[in-house]
XYZ file of C-alpha atoms in Angstrom:
607
model
C -10.985 -22.588 -2.784
C -12.975 -23.597 0.238
C -12.977 -21.049 3.036
C -12.337 -21.977 6.625
C -14.020 -20.362 9.577
C -11.410 -19.669 12.246
C -12.147 -19.054 15.899
C -12.143 -15.456 17.008
C -8.899 -14.098 18.436
C -8.352 -11.075 20.591
C -9.157 -7.761 18.972
C -5.755 -6.334 19.832
C -3.000 -7.789 17.743
C -0.505 -7.690 20.531
C -2.477 -9.884 22.945
C -1.629 -13.568 23.087
C -4.325 -16.245 22.719
C -5.565 -17.937 25.855
C -3.505 -20.933 24.892
C -0.564 -20.912 22.494
C -1.377 -24.536 21.711
C -4.597 -23.238 20.149
C -2.501 -22.503 17.088
C -2.230 -26.261 16.513
C -5.979 -26.642 16.733
C -6.449 -23.899 14.188
C -4.071 -25.646 11.786
C -5.732 -29.069 12.229
C -8.558 -28.464 9.674
C -5.975 -27.511 7.024
C -3.935 -30.674 7.720
C -7.109 -32.817 7.671
C -7.713 -31.929 4.046
C -4.399 -33.695 3.193
C -4.836 -36.585 5.682
C -4.079 -39.456 3.321
C -0.877 -37.922 2.066
C 0.073 -37.067 5.635
C -0.579 -40.628 6.827
C 1.515 -42.195 4.061
C 4.367 -39.769 4.770
C 4.016 -40.584 8.504
C 4.328 -44.273 7.726
C 7.588 -43.675 5.855
C 8.979 -41.689 8.772
C 8.107 -44.426 11.325
C 9.834 -46.916 9.008
C 12.943 -44.717 8.969
C 12.956 -44.646 12.803
C 12.564 -48.416 13.050
C 15.466 -48.845 10.606
C 17.506 -46.399 12.599
C 16.982 -48.354 15.824
C 17.919 -51.585 13.966
C 21.393 -50.244 13.131
C 22.941 -50.661 16.662
C 21.405 -54.184 16.923
C 23.207 -55.241 13.732
C 26.354 -53.485 14.958
C 26.239 -55.556 18.182
C 25.959 -58.778 16.132
C 28.873 -57.639 13.987
C 31.139 -56.954 16.997
C 30.219 -60.310 18.650
C 30.853 -62.083 15.388
C 34.368 -60.693 15.269
C 35.014 -61.880 18.857
C 35.727 -65.387 17.620
C 37.444 -68.237 19.344
C 40.798 -69.371 17.911
C 40.505 -71.979 15.159
C 37.336 -70.732 13.578
C 38.641 -68.339 10.817
C 35.911 -69.339 8.241
C 33.098 -67.763 10.310
C 35.002 -64.513 10.253
C 34.805 -64.513 6.453
C 31.060 -65.331 6.171
C 29.114 -63.902 9.091
C 30.557 -60.349 9.093
C 29.864 -59.957 5.378
C 26.170 -60.704 5.830
C 25.973 -58.391 8.797
C 27.803 -55.686 6.908
C 25.274 -55.942 4.072
C 22.428 -55.723 6.601
C 24.082 -52.748 8.256
C 24.441 -50.937 4.952
C 20.860 -51.730 3.947
C 19.514 -50.298 7.182
C 21.569 -47.093 6.729
C 20.249 -46.639 3.194
C 16.717 -47.382 4.329
C 16.890 -44.594 6.911
C 17.826 -42.060 4.204
C 15.345 -43.467 1.640
C 12.408 -43.412 4.016
C 13.343 -39.926 5.315
C 13.506 -38.480 1.765
C 10.204 -40.122 0.820
C 8.654 -38.419 3.830
C 10.038 -35.061 2.694
C 8.840 -35.678 -0.851
C 5.279 -36.331 0.344
C 4.963 -33.828 3.141
C 6.872 -30.677 2.136
C 4.268 -29.666 -0.506
C 1.568 -30.062 2.192
C 3.333 -27.660 4.584
C 4.022 -25.184 1.769
C 0.391 -25.273 0.574
C -1.036 -24.779 4.111
C 1.385 -21.872 4.761
C 0.261 -20.286 1.516
C -3.445 -20.763 2.287
C -3.231 -19.269 5.771
C -1.192 -16.320 4.500
C -3.680 -15.767 1.728
C -6.640 -15.947 4.030
C -4.968 -13.486 6.389
C -4.352 -11.107 3.507
C -7.904 -11.588 2.244
C -9.222 -10.991 5.765
C -7.205 -7.801 6.099
C -8.685 -6.513 2.827
C -12.180 -7.259 4.149
C -11.703 -5.281 7.387
C -13.202 -1.829 7.835
C -11.542 1.433 6.944
C -11.302 2.169 10.672
C -8.910 -0.745 11.177
C -6.681 0.296 8.252
C -6.538 3.886 9.463
C -5.219 2.672 12.798
C -2.896 -0.128 11.689
C 0.848 0.135 11.108
C 1.789 -1.326 7.729
C 5.346 -2.396 8.526
C 4.346 -4.279 11.650
C 1.395 -6.019 10.010
C 3.482 -7.193 7.009
C 6.201 -8.526 9.366
C 3.577 -10.368 11.435
C 2.288 -12.139 8.288
C 5.844 -12.988 7.122
C 6.858 -14.468 10.453
C 3.531 -16.281 10.814
C 3.868 -17.915 7.376
C 7.381 -19.212 8.238
C 6.184 -20.414 11.626
C 3.503 -22.573 9.993
C 6.218 -24.486 8.076
C 8.178 -25.075 11.319
C 5.148 -25.948 13.382
C 3.824 -28.546 10.917
C 7.227 -30.182 10.319
C 8.211 -30.327 13.957
C 4.887 -31.268 15.441
C 3.487 -33.840 13.014
C 6.661 -35.429 11.713
C 9.126 -35.249 14.564
C 7.385 -35.512 17.892
C 5.563 -38.754 17.269
C 8.507 -40.558 15.570
C 10.830 -39.345 18.318
C 8.546 -40.777 20.970
C 8.387 -44.052 18.994
C 12.181 -44.171 18.786
C 12.640 -43.492 22.486
C 10.062 -46.181 23.344
C 11.947 -48.701 21.137
C 15.313 -47.853 22.713
C 14.086 -48.044 26.341
C 12.259 -51.303 25.535
C 15.420 -52.833 24.135
C 17.427 -51.759 27.186
C 14.825 -53.289 29.511
C 14.523 -56.546 27.528
C 18.212 -57.280 26.998
C 19.816 -55.942 30.176
C 19.075 -55.458 33.909
C 16.504 -52.890 35.133
C 19.070 -50.250 35.972
C 19.605 -49.478 32.303
C 15.911 -48.635 31.885
C 15.848 -46.729 35.159
C 18.838 -44.531 34.127
C 17.364 -43.993 30.604
C 13.872 -43.114 31.991
C 15.377 -40.834 34.617
C 17.370 -38.940 32.013
C 14.278 -38.676 29.835
C 12.150 -37.278 32.712
C 14.845 -34.850 33.840
C 15.491 -33.700 30.271
C 11.798 -33.062 29.513
C 11.201 -31.281 32.841
C 14.264 -29.035 32.396
C 13.402 -28.275 28.791
C 9.747 -27.404 29.466
C 10.633 -25.267 32.518
C 13.375 -23.255 30.885
C 11.534 -22.815 27.609
C 8.474 -21.478 29.401
C 10.737 -19.012 31.238
C 12.459 -17.755 28.072
C 9.199 -17.451 26.063
C 8.706 -13.805 27.043
C 12.166 -13.006 25.697
C 11.096 -14.294 22.287
C 7.844 -12.359 22.408
C 9.683 -9.147 23.380
C 12.062 -9.657 20.495
C 9.198 -10.085 18.016
C 7.508 -6.972 19.372
C 10.625 -4.846 18.926
C 11.249 -6.384 15.475
C 7.767 -5.310 14.306
C 8.190 -1.850 15.759
C 11.542 -1.335 14.127
C 10.154 -2.486 10.795
C 7.211 -0.170 11.154
C 9.438 2.845 11.822
C 11.566 2.000 8.759
C 8.589 1.550 6.404
C 6.861 4.679 7.709
C 9.955 6.824 7.086
C 10.519 5.395 3.619
C 6.916 5.883 2.603
C 7.030 9.496 3.735
C 10.457 10.128 2.189
C 9.558 13.544 0.807
C 8.216 14.772 4.137
C 11.441 13.625 5.872
C 13.447 15.590 3.302
C 11.231 18.675 3.552
C 12.063 19.055 7.240
C 15.635 17.707 7.090
C 14.730 15.063 9.638
C 16.960 12.249 8.408
C 18.857 12.280 11.694
C 15.675 12.267 13.688
C 14.283 9.252 11.752
C 17.604 7.401 12.034
C 17.628 7.995 15.813
C 14.014 6.861 16.094
C 14.790 3.676 14.077
C 17.995 3.019 16.047
C 16.124 3.320 19.336
C 13.985 0.394 18.320
C 17.018 -1.486 16.933
C 18.751 -1.131 20.314
C 15.720 -2.571 22.045
C 15.638 -5.391 19.520
C 19.324 -6.015 20.068
C 18.871 -6.299 23.836
C 15.843 -8.559 23.477
C 17.625 -10.826 20.965
C 20.729 -11.082 23.181
C 18.560 -12.131 26.139
C 16.786 -14.672 23.927
C 20.097 -16.151 22.644
C 21.675 -16.204 26.130
C 18.713 -18.080 27.572
C 18.876 -20.481 24.607
C 22.577 -21.208 25.396
C 21.639 -21.912 28.980
C 18.972 -24.347 27.829
C 21.367 -26.136 25.447
C 24.039 -26.437 28.155
C 21.590 -27.900 30.690
C 20.260 -30.427 28.144
C 23.797 -31.535 27.248
C 24.742 -32.015 30.937
C 21.695 -34.252 31.556
C 22.351 -36.436 28.522
C 26.091 -36.660 29.170
C 25.489 -37.804 32.750
C 23.084 -40.506 31.515
C 25.547 -41.745 28.851
C 28.367 -41.946 31.390
C 26.194 -43.954 33.821
C 24.987 -46.366 31.204
C 28.483 -46.948 29.741
C 29.748 -47.496 33.313
C 27.077 -50.140 33.939
C 27.915 -51.851 30.691
C 31.691 -51.780 31.383
C 31.099 -53.380 34.771
C 29.022 -56.075 33.058
C 31.755 -56.834 30.536
C 34.400 -57.022 33.255
C 32.147 -59.393 35.298
C 31.397 -61.516 32.230
C 27.654 -60.875 32.268
C 27.789 -58.840 29.070
C 29.742 -59.197 25.858
C 31.790 -56.563 24.074
C 28.983 -56.271 21.586
C 26.596 -55.509 24.438
C 28.822 -52.619 25.491
C 28.807 -51.305 21.939
C 25.011 -51.767 21.767
C 24.416 -49.844 25.009
C 26.619 -47.000 23.829
C 25.012 -46.947 20.398
C 21.487 -47.114 21.831
C 22.242 -44.235 24.203
C 23.596 -42.205 21.299
C 20.496 -43.269 19.419
C 18.392 -42.040 22.322
C 20.443 -38.865 22.774
C 19.956 -37.684 19.166
C 16.116 -37.739 19.137
C 15.995 -36.578 22.734
C 18.172 -33.599 21.996
C 16.065 -32.947 18.894
C 12.954 -33.184 21.035
C 14.282 -30.204 22.983
C 14.802 -28.331 19.723
C 11.301 -29.320 18.603
C 9.700 -28.015 21.815
C 11.631 -24.749 21.581
C 10.706 -24.344 17.924
C 7.061 -25.130 18.604
C 6.921 -22.551 21.360
C 8.713 -19.967 19.208
C 6.478 -20.747 16.203
C 3.294 -20.396 18.227
C 4.612 -17.023 19.467
C 5.368 -15.998 15.872
C 1.866 -17.109 14.859
C 0.076 -15.269 17.671
C -0.263 -11.949 15.871
C -1.043 -13.621 12.501
C -3.993 -15.479 14.001
C -4.942 -12.350 15.963
C -5.199 -10.578 12.557
C -7.436 -13.405 11.316
C -9.539 -12.964 14.413
C -10.109 -9.220 13.896
C -13.788 -8.570 13.807
C -15.260 -7.339 10.490
C -16.929 -4.091 11.524
C -18.780 -4.056 8.189
C -19.829 -7.496 6.954
C -22.257 -8.792 4.391
C -25.631 -9.891 5.739
C -26.109 -13.669 5.705
C -28.760 -13.351 2.971
C -27.066 -10.536 1.037
C -27.721 -10.537 -2.694
C -25.819 -8.750 -5.454
C -26.941 -5.198 -6.180
C -29.248 -4.927 -9.210
C -28.694 -1.397 -10.514
C -31.278 -0.066 -13.015
C -30.662 3.598 -13.375
C -28.718 4.328 -10.191
C -31.043 6.417 -8.055
C -29.250 7.147 -4.742
C -31.254 8.108 -1.650
C -30.083 9.152 1.840
C -32.908 8.912 4.400
C -32.436 10.553 7.805
C -28.850 9.301 7.963
C -27.025 9.766 11.254
C -23.408 8.716 11.677
C -20.335 9.266 13.840
C -16.846 7.803 13.650
C -16.988 7.652 17.428
C -20.079 6.876 19.433
C -19.790 10.114 21.392
C -19.269 12.417 18.402
C -21.851 12.465 15.669
C -20.781 13.731 12.243
C -23.984 13.573 10.219
C -27.263 14.706 11.773
C -30.320 13.354 9.965
C -29.103 13.932 6.398
C -31.729 13.299 3.669
C -31.468 13.813 -0.068
C -31.955 11.995 -3.351
C -29.871 11.785 -6.528
C -32.299 10.802 -9.316
C -30.969 8.404 -11.906
C -28.876 10.190 -14.533
C -28.651 13.446 -12.598
C -25.744 15.217 -10.772
C -25.959 16.425 -7.206
C -23.153 18.536 -5.786
C -22.289 18.890 -2.116
C -20.384 21.967 -0.950
C -19.423 23.414 2.397
C -16.472 24.118 4.657
C -13.921 21.458 5.670
C -15.224 19.166 8.360
C -18.890 19.541 7.380
C -19.219 15.858 6.521
C -18.980 15.998 2.707
C -16.401 13.193 2.222
C -18.192 11.108 4.865
C -21.105 10.774 2.414
C -18.818 9.052 -0.086
C -17.361 6.664 2.534
C -20.869 5.709 3.625
C -21.955 5.118 0.015
C -19.021 2.725 -0.415
C -20.015 1.203 2.928
C -16.605 1.640 4.474
C -18.740 2.303 7.560
C -22.363 1.530 8.326
C -24.768 4.287 9.167
C -25.777 4.718 12.818
C -29.376 5.490 11.994
C -31.326 5.906 8.796
C -30.852 4.268 5.419
C -28.887 4.627 2.186
C -30.308 2.912 -0.888
C -29.492 2.561 -4.560
C -32.492 1.924 -6.794
C -34.544 1.174 -3.672
C -32.097 -1.464 -2.384
C -30.645 -0.788 1.088
C -26.880 -1.037 0.631
C -26.675 -3.051 3.857
C -28.745 -5.811 2.271
C -26.509 -6.273 -0.824
C -22.977 -7.642 -1.161
C -20.207 -5.149 -0.673
C -18.444 -6.394 -3.823
C -21.450 -5.726 -6.037
C -22.045 -2.334 -4.389
C -18.485 -1.140 -4.978
C -18.502 -2.419 -8.542
C -21.482 -0.168 -9.181
C -19.714 2.969 -7.886
C -16.703 4.755 -9.273
C -14.746 7.454 -7.461
C -12.092 10.064 -8.268
C -10.729 10.887 -4.780
C -9.105 14.083 -3.639
C -5.955 12.362 -2.507
C -4.918 9.913 -5.246
C -2.552 7.117 -4.261
C -1.147 4.920 -7.041
C 0.413 1.493 -6.982
C 4.183 1.253 -7.471
C 3.715 -0.140 -10.980
C 3.299 1.091 -14.557
C 0.923 3.821 -15.737
C -0.979 1.179 -17.725
C -1.388 -1.003 -14.605
C -2.746 1.893 -12.576
C -5.305 2.909 -15.236
C -6.265 -0.685 -15.984
C -6.877 -1.214 -12.272
C -10.310 0.260 -12.880
C -11.158 -2.789 -14.905
C -8.526 -5.575 -14.693
C -8.123 -7.354 -18.028
C -8.877 -4.259 -20.110
C -6.975 -4.066 -23.391
C -4.280 -1.494 -24.128
C -6.634 0.224 -26.591
C -9.287 0.627 -23.860
C -6.717 1.984 -21.461
C -5.536 4.515 -24.038
C -9.122 5.615 -24.751
C -9.662 6.250 -21.033
C -6.358 8.183 -20.871
C -7.453 10.353 -23.833
C -10.740 11.139 -22.088
C -8.752 12.153 -19.023
C -6.413 14.327 -21.108
C -3.347 12.412 -20.080
C -2.607 10.285 -23.193
C -0.349 12.947 -24.738
C 1.770 13.188 -21.585
C 2.082 9.411 -21.245
C 3.073 9.040 -24.915
C 5.762 11.706 -24.534
C 7.614 9.700 -21.874
C 10.398 7.341 -22.979
C 8.571 4.195 -21.861
C 5.052 5.421 -22.492
C 2.430 3.345 -20.716
C 5.193 1.176 -19.282
C 6.514 4.062 -17.200
C 6.789 3.257 -13.495
C 4.971 5.759 -11.294
C 7.017 5.070 -8.116
C 5.854 4.480 -4.516
C 2.355 5.991 -4.166
C 2.866 7.660 -7.540
C 5.638 9.982 -6.336
C 7.194 10.189 -9.794
C 4.075 11.984 -11.096
C 2.906 15.480 -10.302
C -0.339 15.980 -8.348
C -2.212 16.838 -11.558
C -0.833 13.850 -13.400
C -1.842 11.494 -10.569
C -5.304 13.054 -10.488
C -5.730 12.481 -14.264
C -4.609 8.852 -13.949
C -7.280 8.459 -11.275
C -9.877 9.990 -13.540
C -8.857 7.674 -16.398
C -9.079 4.703 -14.065
C -12.648 5.580 -13.122
C -13.677 6.294 -16.672
C -12.374 2.859 -17.632
C -14.454 1.242 -14.855
C -17.597 2.876 -16.334
C -19.955 2.310 -13.340
C -23.567 3.582 -13.175
C -22.863 5.775 -10.127
C -19.955 8.201 -9.959
C -18.420 10.161 -7.061
C -16.073 13.048 -7.694
C -14.427 14.056 -4.406
C -12.560 17.280 -5.215
C -11.602 15.532 -8.444
C -9.885 18.582 -10.019
C -8.395 20.049 -6.875
C -4.787 19.306 -7.949
C -5.137 20.731 -11.525
C -4.343 24.178 -12.854
C -7.092 26.375 -14.227
C -6.608 25.434 -17.896
C -6.526 21.660 -17.214
C -9.376 22.016 -14.744
C -11.676 23.431 -17.353
C -10.738 20.712 -19.808
C -11.148 17.932 -17.274
C -14.406 19.400 -16.051
C -15.832 19.015 -19.542
C -14.629 15.373 -19.613
C -16.161 14.700 -16.216
C -19.476 16.213 -17.382
C -19.300 13.984 -20.412
C -18.460 10.924 -18.298
C -21.367 11.748 -15.904
C -23.911 12.140 -18.720
C -26.725 9.671 -18.207
C -25.070 8.515 -14.964
C -25.865 9.278 -11.329
C -23.127 11.506 -9.949
C -22.303 12.936 -6.531
C -19.823 15.743 -6.802
C -18.016 16.911 -3.631
C -16.417 20.258 -4.242
C -14.816 23.245 -2.583
C -14.705 25.493 -5.652
C -18.304 26.400 -6.425
C -17.525 27.279 -10.038
C -16.998 23.572 -10.765
C -20.538 22.648 -9.701
C -22.585 25.598 -10.867
C -24.391 23.543 -13.527
C -25.314 20.619 -11.203
C -29.011 19.619 -11.137
C -29.021 20.254 -7.368
C -26.527 21.669 -4.913
C -26.507 20.790 -1.215
C -24.831 23.147 1.194
C -23.570 21.357 4.355
C -22.387 22.794 7.624
C -21.626 20.844 10.812
C -23.128 17.635 9.430
C -26.446 19.168 8.324
C -27.867 20.303 5.009
C -28.560 23.985 5.510
C -29.530 24.887 1.929
C -30.467 23.068 -1.229
C -31.379 24.010 -4.810
C -29.730 24.739 -8.137
C -27.149 27.473 -8.635
C -29.616 30.185 -9.527
C -32.048 29.307 -6.736
C -29.300 29.322 -4.108
C -27.998 32.726 -5.279
C -31.519 34.041 -5.105
C -31.801 32.882 -1.504
C -28.846 35.145 -0.686
C -27.864 32.766 2.081
C -24.737 30.711 2.912
C -24.129 29.597 -0.663
C -24.434 33.079 -2.080
C -21.988 34.324 0.567
C -19.469 31.569 -0.376
C -19.967 32.344 -4.086
C -19.252 36.044 -3.710
C -16.207 35.295 -1.540
C -14.741 32.889 -4.109
C -15.530 35.120 -7.040
C -13.744 38.074 -5.411
C -10.754 35.849 -4.724
C -10.682 34.710 -8.353
C -10.807 38.359 -9.524
C -7.878 39.189 -7.264
C -5.833 36.338 -8.683
C -6.612 37.484 -12.197
C -5.514 41.059 -11.413
C -2.307 39.780 -9.787
C -1.542 37.539 -12.738
């Protein structure tokens, strides 16, 4: 599918574009791809409008034909029948042409809405970790949902209603000018000008009510999703009432905003109706005077009334169209703002796929900070030779997990360089980089799907046998097989139906199935008991054999046999060497080792 480059939007999702009509310009390239289908459908709609305007003309002829002089009964039997057939044909034509338009255009609107939604979702997945740590899931999902629906409305109302409505109004006013005196056209044009002015003015005034309603709708949805995702935490602290009150606070604001929006809409509808009703009364009065004076026939009176009704319907619809376009552009504001979010980490224009041949990882004088005024890593340098295991230990906040995030290129380094097999990771595509790295994270989050789906996520398309082999390696196959539904067992939202250890083993199986040349174990056994930890450690060692592995650990006993151990404090490597060398140094590592060993002995005595 061909990608479309969209203009940049504000970086804050809540800020409106400089011009709401810019949404139409952004949709134009999508519509252009379907231009021939669109033009044919437009032709059908114009034909429907022409047929619709022809109906009152035939009706006038029919009424005049019935106003016969005495002694001419035969004409009453012939002429009205022909006119009735023409009247019926025009009515059918209106419906036929309208449905042909729908048949041709509806798939176009649906496809464009799908493409924009997909591109927004794709763009969100391409944004940096920083954006996703700051976003609110409920609000973002609601923005996409409203934006997708708005595209349907915007395309239908703009392309296939505004132009035909203008054509129909032009035809009606032209007929009034051609067949009757100039006052008919003056009244019709005056009503049209007053109607449009009133509609635009009031709609602009009530736009901020709609925007406020959308804002509160997103906030309410965010609160609800946040509370449901963190269901267990809510229960732990018995905060159901607090969450309900927080949710209801936003619902009350939404209620007030929606009432204001609906009240202003009622005011708009009433004013539009008054303008049109006044115009109809004036035109019918002029026609009635003409019939009384003998300058107009009874059929002319019927024609004027029918034409004014014909003008009233599209004119009233034009007001609806304008309101809907304004509301749709408001609904699309945040969706296009999401599309305009800058990709903090993007592939270089000439980026090539990573070509791993061994998997040697090298950090060279790497400096990095999540904020420009607070540096986390201070000139970190080390190498993980192909096929070897390097462990990183140290207290919380020393920068251990940051190393993994930088390897995955969730963030770019501030200074220095990270390379795999001599290739700077900033010069290769992010997709190929992440395909070459597997990770078992400390905090495992699973999809609300089956156990098989979550394990197979490591390599989509893997067979059931391959999934089961990975599960056996992660020592979770027996547990899965013991459940009633086996691998078809649903794990629940974020895997809440599984214990911490079970989730961790699913994550290990998922990474083993991926089988990448570079592995990262970020506290991979932190959620396991001692017996399972030892078993899993053996499997992890087996999985890391002949692969490059970075092990981030808190418990030193799990990394004692690593080829090299790095000790980090405050974003710096303060010691490095293997287990024996570090103990011999009798430095920070040796101190941590003695502390943990004494703690383990105390636990054994207590047990």
